Coordinates of C-alpha atoms in Angstrom, one line a residue:
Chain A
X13 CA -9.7 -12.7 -40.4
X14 CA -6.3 -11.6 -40.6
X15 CA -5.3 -8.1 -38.5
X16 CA -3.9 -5.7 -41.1
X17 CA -0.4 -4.4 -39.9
X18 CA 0.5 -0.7 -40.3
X19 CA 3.8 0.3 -40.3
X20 CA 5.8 -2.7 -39.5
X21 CA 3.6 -3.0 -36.0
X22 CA 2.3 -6.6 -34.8
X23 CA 1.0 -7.0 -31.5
X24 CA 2.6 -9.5 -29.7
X25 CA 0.2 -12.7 -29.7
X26 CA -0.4 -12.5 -25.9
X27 CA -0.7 -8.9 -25.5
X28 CA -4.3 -7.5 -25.1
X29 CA -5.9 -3.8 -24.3
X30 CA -7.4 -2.9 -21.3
X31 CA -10.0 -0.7 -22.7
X32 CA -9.6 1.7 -19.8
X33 CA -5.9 2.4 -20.9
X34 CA -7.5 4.4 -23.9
X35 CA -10.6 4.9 -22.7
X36 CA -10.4 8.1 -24.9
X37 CA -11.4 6.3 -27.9
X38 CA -14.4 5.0 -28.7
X39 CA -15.4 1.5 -29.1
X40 CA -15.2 1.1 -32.9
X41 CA -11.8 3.0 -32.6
X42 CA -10.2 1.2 -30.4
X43 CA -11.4 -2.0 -32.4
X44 CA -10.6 -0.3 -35.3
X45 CA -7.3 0.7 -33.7
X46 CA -6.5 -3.1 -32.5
X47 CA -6.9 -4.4 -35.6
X48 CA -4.5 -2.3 -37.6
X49 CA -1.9 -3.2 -34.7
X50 CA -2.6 -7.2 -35.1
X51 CA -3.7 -6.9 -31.5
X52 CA -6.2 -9.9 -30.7
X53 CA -7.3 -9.3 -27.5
X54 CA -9.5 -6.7 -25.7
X55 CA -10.1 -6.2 -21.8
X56 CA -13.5 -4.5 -21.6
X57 CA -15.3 -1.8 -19.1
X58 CA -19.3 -2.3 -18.3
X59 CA -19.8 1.4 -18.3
X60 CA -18.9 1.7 -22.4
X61 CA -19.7 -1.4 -23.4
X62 CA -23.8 -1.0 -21.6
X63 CA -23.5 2.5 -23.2
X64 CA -23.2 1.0 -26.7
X65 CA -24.9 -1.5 -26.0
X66 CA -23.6 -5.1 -25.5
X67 CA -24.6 -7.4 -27.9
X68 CA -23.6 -4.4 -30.4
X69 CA -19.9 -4.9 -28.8
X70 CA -19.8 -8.4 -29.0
X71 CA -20.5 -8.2 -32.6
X72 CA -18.1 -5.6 -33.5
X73 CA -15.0 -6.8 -31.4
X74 CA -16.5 -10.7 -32.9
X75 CA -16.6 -9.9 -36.6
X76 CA -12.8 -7.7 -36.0
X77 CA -11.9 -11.3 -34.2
X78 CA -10.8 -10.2 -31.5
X79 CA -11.6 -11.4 -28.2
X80 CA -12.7 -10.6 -24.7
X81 CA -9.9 -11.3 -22.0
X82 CA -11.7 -10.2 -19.2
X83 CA -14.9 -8.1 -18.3
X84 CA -14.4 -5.1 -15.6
X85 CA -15.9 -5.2 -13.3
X86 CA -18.2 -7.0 -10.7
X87 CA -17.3 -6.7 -6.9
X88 CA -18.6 -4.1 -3.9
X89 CA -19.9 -6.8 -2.0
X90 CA -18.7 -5.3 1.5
X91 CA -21.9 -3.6 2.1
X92 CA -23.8 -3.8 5.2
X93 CA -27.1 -2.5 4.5
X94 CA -29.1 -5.7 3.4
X95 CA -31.2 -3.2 0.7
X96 CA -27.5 -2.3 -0.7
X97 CA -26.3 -6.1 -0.7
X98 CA -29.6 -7.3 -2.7
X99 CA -28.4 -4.4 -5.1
X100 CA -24.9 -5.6 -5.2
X101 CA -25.7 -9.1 -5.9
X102 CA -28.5 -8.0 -9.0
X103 CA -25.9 -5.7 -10.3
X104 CA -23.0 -8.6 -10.5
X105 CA -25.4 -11.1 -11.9
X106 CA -26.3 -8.7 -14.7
X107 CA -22.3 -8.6 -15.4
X108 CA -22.4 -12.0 -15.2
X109 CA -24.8 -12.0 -18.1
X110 CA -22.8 -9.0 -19.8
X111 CA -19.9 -11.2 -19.7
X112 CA -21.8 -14.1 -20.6
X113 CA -22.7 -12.1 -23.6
X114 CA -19.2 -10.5 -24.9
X115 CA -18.2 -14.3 -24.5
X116 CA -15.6 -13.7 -21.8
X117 CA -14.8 -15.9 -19.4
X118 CA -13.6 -14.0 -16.4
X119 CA -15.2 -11.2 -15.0
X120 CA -13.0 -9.4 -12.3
X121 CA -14.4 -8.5 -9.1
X122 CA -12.9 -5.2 -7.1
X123 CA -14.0 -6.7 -3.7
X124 CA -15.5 -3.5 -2.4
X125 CA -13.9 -1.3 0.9
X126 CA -15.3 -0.8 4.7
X127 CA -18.6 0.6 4.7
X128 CA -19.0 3.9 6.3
X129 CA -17.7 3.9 9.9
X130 CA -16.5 -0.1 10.0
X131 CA -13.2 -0.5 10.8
X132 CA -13.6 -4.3 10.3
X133 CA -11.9 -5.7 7.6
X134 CA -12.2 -9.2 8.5
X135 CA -15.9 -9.0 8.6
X136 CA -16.2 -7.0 5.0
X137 CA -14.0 -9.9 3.8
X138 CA -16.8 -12.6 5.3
X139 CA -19.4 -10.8 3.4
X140 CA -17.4 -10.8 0.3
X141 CA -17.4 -15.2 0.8
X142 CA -21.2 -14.8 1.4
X143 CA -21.7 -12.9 -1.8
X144 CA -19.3 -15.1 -3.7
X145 CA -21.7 -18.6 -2.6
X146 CA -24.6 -16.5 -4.4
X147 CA -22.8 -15.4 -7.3
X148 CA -20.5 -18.2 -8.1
X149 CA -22.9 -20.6 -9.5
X150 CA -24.7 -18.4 -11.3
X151 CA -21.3 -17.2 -13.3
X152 CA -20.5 -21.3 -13.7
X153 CA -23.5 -21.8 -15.9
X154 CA -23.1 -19.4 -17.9
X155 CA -19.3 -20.1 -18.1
X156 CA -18.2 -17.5 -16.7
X157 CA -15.6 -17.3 -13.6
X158 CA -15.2 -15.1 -11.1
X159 CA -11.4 -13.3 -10.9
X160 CA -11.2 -11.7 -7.5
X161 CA -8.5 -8.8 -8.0
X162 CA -6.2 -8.2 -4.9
X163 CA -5.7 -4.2 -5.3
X164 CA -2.6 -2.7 -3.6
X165 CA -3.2 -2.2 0.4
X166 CA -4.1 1.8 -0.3
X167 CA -7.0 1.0 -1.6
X168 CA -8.3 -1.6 1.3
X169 CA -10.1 1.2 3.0
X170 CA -12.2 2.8 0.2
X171 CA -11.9 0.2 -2.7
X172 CA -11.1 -3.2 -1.8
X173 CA -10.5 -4.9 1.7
X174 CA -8.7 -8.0 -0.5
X175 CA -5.0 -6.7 -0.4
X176 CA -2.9 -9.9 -1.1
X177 CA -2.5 -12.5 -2.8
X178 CA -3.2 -14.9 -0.1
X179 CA -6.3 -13.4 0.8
X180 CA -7.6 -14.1 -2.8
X181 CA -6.8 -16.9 -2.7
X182 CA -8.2 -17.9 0.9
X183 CA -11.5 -16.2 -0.4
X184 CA -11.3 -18.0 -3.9
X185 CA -10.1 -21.5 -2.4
X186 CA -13.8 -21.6 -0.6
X187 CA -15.2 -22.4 -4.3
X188 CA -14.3 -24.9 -7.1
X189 CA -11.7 -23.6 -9.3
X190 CA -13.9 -23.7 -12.5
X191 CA -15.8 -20.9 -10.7
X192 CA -13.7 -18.4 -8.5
X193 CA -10.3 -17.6 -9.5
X194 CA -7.9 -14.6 -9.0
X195 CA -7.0 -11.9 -11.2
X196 CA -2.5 -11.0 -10.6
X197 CA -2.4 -7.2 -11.4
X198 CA 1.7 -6.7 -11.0
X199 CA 0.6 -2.8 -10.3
X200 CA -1.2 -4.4 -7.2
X201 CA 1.1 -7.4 -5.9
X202 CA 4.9 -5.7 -7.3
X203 CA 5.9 -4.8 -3.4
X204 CA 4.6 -8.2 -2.2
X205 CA 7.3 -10.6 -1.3
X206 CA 5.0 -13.5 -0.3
X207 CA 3.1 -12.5 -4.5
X208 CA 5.7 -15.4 -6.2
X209 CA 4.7 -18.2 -3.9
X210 CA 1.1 -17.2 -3.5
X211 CA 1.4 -17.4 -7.6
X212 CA 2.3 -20.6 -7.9
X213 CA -0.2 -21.9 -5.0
X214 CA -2.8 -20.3 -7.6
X215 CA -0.9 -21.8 -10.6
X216 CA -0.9 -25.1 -8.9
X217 CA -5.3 -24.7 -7.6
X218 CA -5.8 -23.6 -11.5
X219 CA -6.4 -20.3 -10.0
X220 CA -5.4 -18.0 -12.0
X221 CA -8.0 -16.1 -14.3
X222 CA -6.3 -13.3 -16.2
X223 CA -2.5 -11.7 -15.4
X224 CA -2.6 -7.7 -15.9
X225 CA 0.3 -5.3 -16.4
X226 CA 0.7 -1.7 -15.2
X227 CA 4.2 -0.3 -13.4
X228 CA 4.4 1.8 -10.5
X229 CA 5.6 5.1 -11.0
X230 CA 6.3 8.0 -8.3
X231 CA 4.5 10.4 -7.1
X232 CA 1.4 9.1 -6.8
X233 CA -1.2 11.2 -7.9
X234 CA -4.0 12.6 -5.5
X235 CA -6.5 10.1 -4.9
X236 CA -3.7 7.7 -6.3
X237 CA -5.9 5.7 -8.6
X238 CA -4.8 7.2 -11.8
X239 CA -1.0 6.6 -11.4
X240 CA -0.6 3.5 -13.3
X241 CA 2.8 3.9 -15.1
X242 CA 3.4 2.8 -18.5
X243 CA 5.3 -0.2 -18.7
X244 CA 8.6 0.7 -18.4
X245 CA 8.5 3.7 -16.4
X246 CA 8.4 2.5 -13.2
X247 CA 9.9 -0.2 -10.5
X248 CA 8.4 -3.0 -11.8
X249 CA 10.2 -5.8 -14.2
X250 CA 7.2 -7.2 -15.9
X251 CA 9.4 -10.0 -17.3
X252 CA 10.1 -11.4 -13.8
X253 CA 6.0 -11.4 -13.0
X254 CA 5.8 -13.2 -16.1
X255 CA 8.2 -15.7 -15.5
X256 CA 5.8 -16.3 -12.3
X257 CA 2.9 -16.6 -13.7
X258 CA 3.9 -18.9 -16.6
X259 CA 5.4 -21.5 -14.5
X260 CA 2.4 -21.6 -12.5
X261 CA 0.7 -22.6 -15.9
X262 CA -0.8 -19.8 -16.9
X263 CA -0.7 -19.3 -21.0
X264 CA -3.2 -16.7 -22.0
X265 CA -3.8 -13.1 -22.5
X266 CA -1.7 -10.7 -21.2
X267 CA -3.8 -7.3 -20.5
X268 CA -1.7 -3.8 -20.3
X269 CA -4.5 -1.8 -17.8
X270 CA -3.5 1.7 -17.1
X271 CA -5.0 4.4 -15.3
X272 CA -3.7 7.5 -16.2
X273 CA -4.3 11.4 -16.9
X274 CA -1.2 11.9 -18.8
X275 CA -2.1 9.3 -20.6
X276 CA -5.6 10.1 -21.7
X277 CA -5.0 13.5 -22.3
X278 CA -3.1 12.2 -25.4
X279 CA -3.9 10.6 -28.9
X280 CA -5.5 7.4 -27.9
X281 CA -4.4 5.0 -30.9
X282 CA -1.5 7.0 -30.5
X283 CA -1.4 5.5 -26.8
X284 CA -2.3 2.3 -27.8
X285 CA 0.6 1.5 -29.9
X286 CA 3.3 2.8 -27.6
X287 CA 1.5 0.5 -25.3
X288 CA 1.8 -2.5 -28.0
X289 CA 6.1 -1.2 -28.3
X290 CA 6.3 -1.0 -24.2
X291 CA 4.8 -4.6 -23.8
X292 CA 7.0 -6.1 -26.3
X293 CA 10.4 -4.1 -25.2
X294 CA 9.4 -5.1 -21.4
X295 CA 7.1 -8.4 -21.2
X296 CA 8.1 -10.4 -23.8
X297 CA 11.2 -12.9 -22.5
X298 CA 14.8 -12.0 -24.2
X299 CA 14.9 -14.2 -27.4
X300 CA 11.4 -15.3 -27.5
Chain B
X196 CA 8.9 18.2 38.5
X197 CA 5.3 18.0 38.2
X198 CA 3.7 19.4 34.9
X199 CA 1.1 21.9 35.1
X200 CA -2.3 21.1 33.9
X201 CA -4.2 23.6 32.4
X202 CA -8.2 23.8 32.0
X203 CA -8.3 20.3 34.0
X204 CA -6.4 18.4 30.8
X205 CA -3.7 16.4 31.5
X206 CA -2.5 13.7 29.0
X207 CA -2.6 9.9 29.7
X208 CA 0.5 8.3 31.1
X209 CA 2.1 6.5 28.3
X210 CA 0.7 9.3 25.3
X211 CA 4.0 10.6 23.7
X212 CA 3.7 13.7 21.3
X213 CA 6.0 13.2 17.4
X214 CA 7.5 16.4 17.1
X215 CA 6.2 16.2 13.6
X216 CA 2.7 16.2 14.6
X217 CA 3.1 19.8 15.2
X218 CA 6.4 20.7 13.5
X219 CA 4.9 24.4 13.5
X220 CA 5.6 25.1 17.2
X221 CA 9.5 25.7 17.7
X222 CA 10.7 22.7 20.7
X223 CA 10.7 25.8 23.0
X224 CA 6.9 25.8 22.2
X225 CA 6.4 22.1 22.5
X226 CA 8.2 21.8 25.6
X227 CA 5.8 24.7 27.3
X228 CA 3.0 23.1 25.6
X229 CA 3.4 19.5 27.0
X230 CA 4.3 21.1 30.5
X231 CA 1.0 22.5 30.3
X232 CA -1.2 19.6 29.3
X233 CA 0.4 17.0 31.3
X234 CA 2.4 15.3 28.1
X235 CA 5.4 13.5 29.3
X236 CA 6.7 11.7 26.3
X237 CA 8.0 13.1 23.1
X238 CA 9.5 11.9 20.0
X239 CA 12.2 14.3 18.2
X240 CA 13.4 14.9 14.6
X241 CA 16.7 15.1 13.8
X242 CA 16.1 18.3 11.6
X243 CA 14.7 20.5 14.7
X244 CA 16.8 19.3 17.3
X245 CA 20.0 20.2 15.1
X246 CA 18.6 23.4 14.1
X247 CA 18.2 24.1 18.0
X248 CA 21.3 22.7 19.1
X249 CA 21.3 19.0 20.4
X250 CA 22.8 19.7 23.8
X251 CA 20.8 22.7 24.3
X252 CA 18.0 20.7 23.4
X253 CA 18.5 17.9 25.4
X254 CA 18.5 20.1 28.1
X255 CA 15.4 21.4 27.2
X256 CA 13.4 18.3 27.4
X257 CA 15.5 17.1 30.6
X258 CA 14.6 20.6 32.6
X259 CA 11.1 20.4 31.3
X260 CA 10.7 16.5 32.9
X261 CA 10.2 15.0 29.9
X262 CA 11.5 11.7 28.3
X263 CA 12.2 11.7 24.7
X264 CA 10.4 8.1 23.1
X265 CA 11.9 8.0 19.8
X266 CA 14.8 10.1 17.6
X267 CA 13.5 10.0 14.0
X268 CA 15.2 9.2 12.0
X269 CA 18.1 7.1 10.7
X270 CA 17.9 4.8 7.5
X271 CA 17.9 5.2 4.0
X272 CA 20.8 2.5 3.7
X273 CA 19.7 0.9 0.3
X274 CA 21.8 3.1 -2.2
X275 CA 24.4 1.2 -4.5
X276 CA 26.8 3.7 -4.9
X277 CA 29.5 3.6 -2.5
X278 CA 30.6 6.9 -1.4
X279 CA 26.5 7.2 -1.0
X280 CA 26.8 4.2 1.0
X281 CA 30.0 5.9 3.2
X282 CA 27.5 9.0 4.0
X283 CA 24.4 7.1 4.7
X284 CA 26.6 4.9 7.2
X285 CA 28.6 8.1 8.6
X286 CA 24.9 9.9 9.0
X287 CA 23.5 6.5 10.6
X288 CA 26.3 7.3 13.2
X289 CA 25.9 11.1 14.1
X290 CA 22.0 9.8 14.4
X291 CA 23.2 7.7 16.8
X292 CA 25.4 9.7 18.7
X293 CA 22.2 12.4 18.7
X294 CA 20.0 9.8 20.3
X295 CA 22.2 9.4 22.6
X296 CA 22.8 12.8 23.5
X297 CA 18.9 13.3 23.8
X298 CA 18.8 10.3 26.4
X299 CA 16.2 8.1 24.3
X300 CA 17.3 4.4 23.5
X301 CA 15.3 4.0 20.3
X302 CA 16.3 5.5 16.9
X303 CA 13.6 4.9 14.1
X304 CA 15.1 3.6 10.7
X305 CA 13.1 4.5 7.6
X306 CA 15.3 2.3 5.5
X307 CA 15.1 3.7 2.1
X308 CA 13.9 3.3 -1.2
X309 CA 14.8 1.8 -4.7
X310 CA 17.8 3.2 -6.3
X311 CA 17.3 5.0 -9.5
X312 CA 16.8 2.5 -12.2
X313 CA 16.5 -0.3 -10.1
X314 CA 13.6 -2.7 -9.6
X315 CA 15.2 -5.6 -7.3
X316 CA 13.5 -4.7 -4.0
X317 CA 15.3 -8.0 -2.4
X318 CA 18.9 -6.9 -3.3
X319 CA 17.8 -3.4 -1.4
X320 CA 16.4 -5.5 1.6
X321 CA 20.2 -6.7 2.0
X322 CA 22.2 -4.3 1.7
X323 CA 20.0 -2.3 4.6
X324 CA 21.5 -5.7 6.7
X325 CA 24.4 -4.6 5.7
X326 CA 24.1 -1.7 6.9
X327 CA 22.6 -2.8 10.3
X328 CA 26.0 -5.1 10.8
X329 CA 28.1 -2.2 11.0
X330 CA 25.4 0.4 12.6
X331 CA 23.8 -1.5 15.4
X332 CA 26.7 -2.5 17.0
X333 CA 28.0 0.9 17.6
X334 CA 24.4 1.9 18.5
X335 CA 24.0 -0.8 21.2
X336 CA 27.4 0.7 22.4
X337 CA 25.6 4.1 23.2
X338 CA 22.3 2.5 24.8
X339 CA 20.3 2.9 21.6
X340 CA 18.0 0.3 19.6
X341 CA 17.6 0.7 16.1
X342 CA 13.8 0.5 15.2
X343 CA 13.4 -1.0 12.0
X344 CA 10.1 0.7 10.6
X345 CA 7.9 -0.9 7.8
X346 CA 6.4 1.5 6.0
X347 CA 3.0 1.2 4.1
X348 CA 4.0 -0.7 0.2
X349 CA 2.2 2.8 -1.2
X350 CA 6.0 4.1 -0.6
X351 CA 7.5 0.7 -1.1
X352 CA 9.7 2.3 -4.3
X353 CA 10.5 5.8 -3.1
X354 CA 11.0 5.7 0.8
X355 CA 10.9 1.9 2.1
X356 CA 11.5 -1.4 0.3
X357 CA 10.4 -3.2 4.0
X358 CA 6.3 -3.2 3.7
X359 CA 5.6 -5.1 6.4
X360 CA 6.3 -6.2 10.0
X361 CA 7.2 -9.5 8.6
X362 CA 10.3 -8.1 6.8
X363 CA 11.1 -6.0 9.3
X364 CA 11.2 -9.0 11.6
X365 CA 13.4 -10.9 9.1
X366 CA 16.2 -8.4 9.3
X367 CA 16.3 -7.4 12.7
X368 CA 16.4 -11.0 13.8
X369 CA 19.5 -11.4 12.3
X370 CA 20.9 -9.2 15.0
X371 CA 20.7 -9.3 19.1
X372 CA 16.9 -8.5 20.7
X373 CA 19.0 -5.5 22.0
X374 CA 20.7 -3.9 19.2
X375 CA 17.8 -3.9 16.7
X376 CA 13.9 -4.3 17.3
X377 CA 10.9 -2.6 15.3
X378 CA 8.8 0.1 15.3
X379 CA 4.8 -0.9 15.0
X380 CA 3.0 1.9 13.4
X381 CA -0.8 1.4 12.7
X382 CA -0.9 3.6 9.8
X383 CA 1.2 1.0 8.1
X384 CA 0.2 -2.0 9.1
X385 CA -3.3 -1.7 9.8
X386 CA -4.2 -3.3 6.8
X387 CA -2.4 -6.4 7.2
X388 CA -3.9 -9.5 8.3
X389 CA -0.7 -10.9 9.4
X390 CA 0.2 -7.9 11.2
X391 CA -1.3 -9.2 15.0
X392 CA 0.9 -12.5 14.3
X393 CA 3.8 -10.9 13.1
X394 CA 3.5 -8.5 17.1
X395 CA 3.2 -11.4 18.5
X396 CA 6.1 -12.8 17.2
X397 CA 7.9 -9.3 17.6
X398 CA 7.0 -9.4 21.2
X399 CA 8.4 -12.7 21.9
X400 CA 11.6 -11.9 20.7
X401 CA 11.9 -8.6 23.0
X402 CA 11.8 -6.7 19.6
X403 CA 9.2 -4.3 19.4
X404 CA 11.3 -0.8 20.2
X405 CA 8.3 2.2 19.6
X406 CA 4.5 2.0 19.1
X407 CA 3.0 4.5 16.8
X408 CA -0.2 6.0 16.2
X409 CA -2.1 7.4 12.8
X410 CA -5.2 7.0 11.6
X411 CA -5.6 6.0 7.7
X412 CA -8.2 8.4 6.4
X413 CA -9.2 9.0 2.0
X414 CA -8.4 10.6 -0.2
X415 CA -4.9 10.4 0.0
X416 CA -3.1 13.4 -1.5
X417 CA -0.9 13.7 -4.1
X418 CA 2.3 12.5 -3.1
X419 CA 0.7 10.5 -0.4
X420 CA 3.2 11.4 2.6
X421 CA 0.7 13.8 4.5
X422 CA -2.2 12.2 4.7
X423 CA -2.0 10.7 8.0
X424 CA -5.1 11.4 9.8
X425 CA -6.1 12.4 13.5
X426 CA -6.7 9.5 15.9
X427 CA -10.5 8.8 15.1
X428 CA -11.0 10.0 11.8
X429 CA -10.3 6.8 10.0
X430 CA -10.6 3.2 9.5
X431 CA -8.0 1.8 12.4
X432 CA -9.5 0.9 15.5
X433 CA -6.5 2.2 18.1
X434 CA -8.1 0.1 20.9
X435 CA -7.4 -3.0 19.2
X436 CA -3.4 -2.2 17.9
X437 CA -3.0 -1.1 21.4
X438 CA -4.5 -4.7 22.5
X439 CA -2.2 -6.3 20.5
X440 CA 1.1 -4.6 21.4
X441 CA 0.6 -4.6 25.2
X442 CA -0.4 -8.4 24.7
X443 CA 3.2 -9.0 23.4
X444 CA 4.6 -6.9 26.2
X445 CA 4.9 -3.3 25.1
X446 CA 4.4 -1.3 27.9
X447 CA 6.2 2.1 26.7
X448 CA 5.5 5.6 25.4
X449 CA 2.5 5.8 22.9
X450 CA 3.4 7.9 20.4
X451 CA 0.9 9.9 18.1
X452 CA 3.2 11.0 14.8
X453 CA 0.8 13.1 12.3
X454 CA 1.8 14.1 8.8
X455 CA -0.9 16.5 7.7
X456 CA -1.5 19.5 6.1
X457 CA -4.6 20.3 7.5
X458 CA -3.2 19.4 11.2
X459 CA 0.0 21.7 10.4
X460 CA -2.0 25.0 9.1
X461 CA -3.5 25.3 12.5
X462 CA -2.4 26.7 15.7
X463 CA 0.0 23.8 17.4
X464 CA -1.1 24.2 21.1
X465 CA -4.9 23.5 19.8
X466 CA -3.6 20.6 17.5
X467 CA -1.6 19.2 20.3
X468 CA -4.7 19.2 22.7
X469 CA -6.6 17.9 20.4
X470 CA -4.6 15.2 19.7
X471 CA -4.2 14.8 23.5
X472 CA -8.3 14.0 23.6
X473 CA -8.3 12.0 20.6
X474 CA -5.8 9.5 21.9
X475 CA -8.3 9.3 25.3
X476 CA -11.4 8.7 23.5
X477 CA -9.9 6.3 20.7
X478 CA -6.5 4.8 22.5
X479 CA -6.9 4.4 26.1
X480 CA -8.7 0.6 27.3
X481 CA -12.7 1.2 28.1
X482 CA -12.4 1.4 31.7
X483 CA -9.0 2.3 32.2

């Protein structure tokens, strides 16, 4: 089908939604909302998409043909307690299958942080490998790949021990490349002087699963997960990651994921097509 | 003189108290407290010591028997505007002439942030060695070392484009072993895989100036500056960072620098005795 524009507005052909940047709106809104903005791609969350139901959202974002850039999320496989681990590895297979279902090919992992009282991080990073040998097959058949997400060194105590690049890629490097890749989040890697080179070893390995947007805006929030900044607002030039990650090869969607309260607390379509202006004033190369 | 010990406490050796641990007790107070449990190390802020006079107190800390470890601090050299760059430089200098006044040999650089509107975190990075080519020459003069300090990438944007002990390496070898080294602080590097190479490396070159000492504890609070937690509360292991700094030949003060709200609502004298028993049960070698 062909989006309907509204207003003059066509989504860059890259661009795609994280559904967590409106998360205010529903699912048939924000399809609804894509569509009348030409966007053609759609990041999706396990917690709304199980809620109304899965194959219900594959066939609504399918017949508004759009598709699923990536799956959110597997991961927390940093657990000690072997009761908690078998739980970890059921619950990523069923995302597997979830993702198998939207037809997505990349589910992103969030690693998982120290269990409570380890101050090991190498050893939560082993276990993380040993969940991966499980868990990678099982995504391959059903061609789905693993995207392990490198989250910004705050979160490696609570949220995820995997805090560069290069440690994704040391992790993801263990497995074929049709299987394990890495997801580049600029909000994670922007500080990260070593993030351009460790790009273009991914580019290079085929490594790369899905590029995601957010800035980084000041002050952080308490808690600081819900300070994503609109692109734009922050210290991050989003054409320069681009550049990266297109010479290292990588050509397809580009998702805008942002967590933040000032941001849901407004209209979400609203949101979503200052997000669709913001991408193409900031990501898309001068002249293009 | 030999400092009083009171109720049978008396700090380890090499345990240096940051003035801003307990920036509630006036130095008058933190002099009288160390005396009394044994402390003979502490690190000074600028802000204090001018508000109390830096003569009178150097002579405070001198009559008292105590050594000052660190002056904090010097830095923000990243500005673009030049009669902003005149005053950081001219600042740089009175901090430098205040270190010397207070007898320590190590001034702590927090180097600064991104300018407004700018997002080019390696132009920043150079002009701070720009900075250091005029400063630590005329620092080396007065028998201080600048201490290049990374600072966690959380405050990458707004406080200090060097993230890592890596970069901070990179600049200060550009200068003499004696004019600049580094300060290693486990709140910001504890994270960082590359962090025990990169004191290796530091320690080699006769380059690491001041060993700090925070835990990382979550949730981080808004703003994330005062979240630094007490020795123990957290996911560093102190015994280890310790390992690795005296294995590259550190064998100075210890210094325990707190930013917390929590830590500065309560009486000082209790937070500073606390803080003495934390460092012995998480910081000082089983055995020793």
């Amino acid at each position: 089908m062909t989006p309907r524009t509204t207003a003059g507005e066509h989504a860059p052909d890259r661009f795609s939604i994280n559904q967590m940047t409106v998360k205010q709106l529903p699912l048939p809104e924000l399809v609804d909302a894509c569509t009348g903005l030409g966007v053609r791609h759609v990041g999706l969350w396990r917690e709304p998409v199980r809620a109304y139901g899965v194959e219900d959202a594959a066939k609504l974002v399918r017949d508004a043909g759009l598709t699923v850039s990536t799956l959110c999320r597997g991961g927390f496989l940093t657990a000690t307690d072997p009761h908690a681990r078998v739980a970890a590895i059921d619950d990523n297979r069923a995302a597997i299958d979830e993702a198998a279902a939207l037809g997505t090919h990349v589910l992103v992992l969030v690693s998982g942080g120290l269990p409570p009282g380890s101050r090991d991080l190498a050893a939560a990073r082993e276990r993380i490998a040993d969940a991966l040998a499980e868990l990678a097959p099982y995504a391959a058949q059903r061609g789905v790949r693993l995207a392990i997400e490198p989250l910004h060194p705050m979160f490696a105590s609570d949220r995820c021990v995997v805090s560069t690049l290069a440690q994704a890629l040391d992790l993801a490097e263990r497995f074929p490349a049709d299987q394990v890749g890495v997801c580049v989040d600029t909000y994670h890697v922007w500080w990260d002087e070593r993030a351009p080179e460790q790009i273009a070893r991914a580019g290079c390995g085929g490594r790369i699963a899905t590029f995601q947007l957010a800035d980084w805006t000041t002050p952080l929030p308490e808690g600081v997960l819900n300070g994503r900044g609109q692109l734009g607002d922050g210290a991050v030039d989003m054409r320069e990651w681009r550049s990266y990650v297109e010479a290292a090869g990588y050509d397809g969607p580009i998702e805008v994921e942002l967590f933040n309260d000032g941001l849901w607390a407004r209209d979400g379509r609203e949101v979503l097509a200052e997000t669709v202006r913001r991408y193409a004033q900031h990501a898309v190369p001068h002249g293009a």
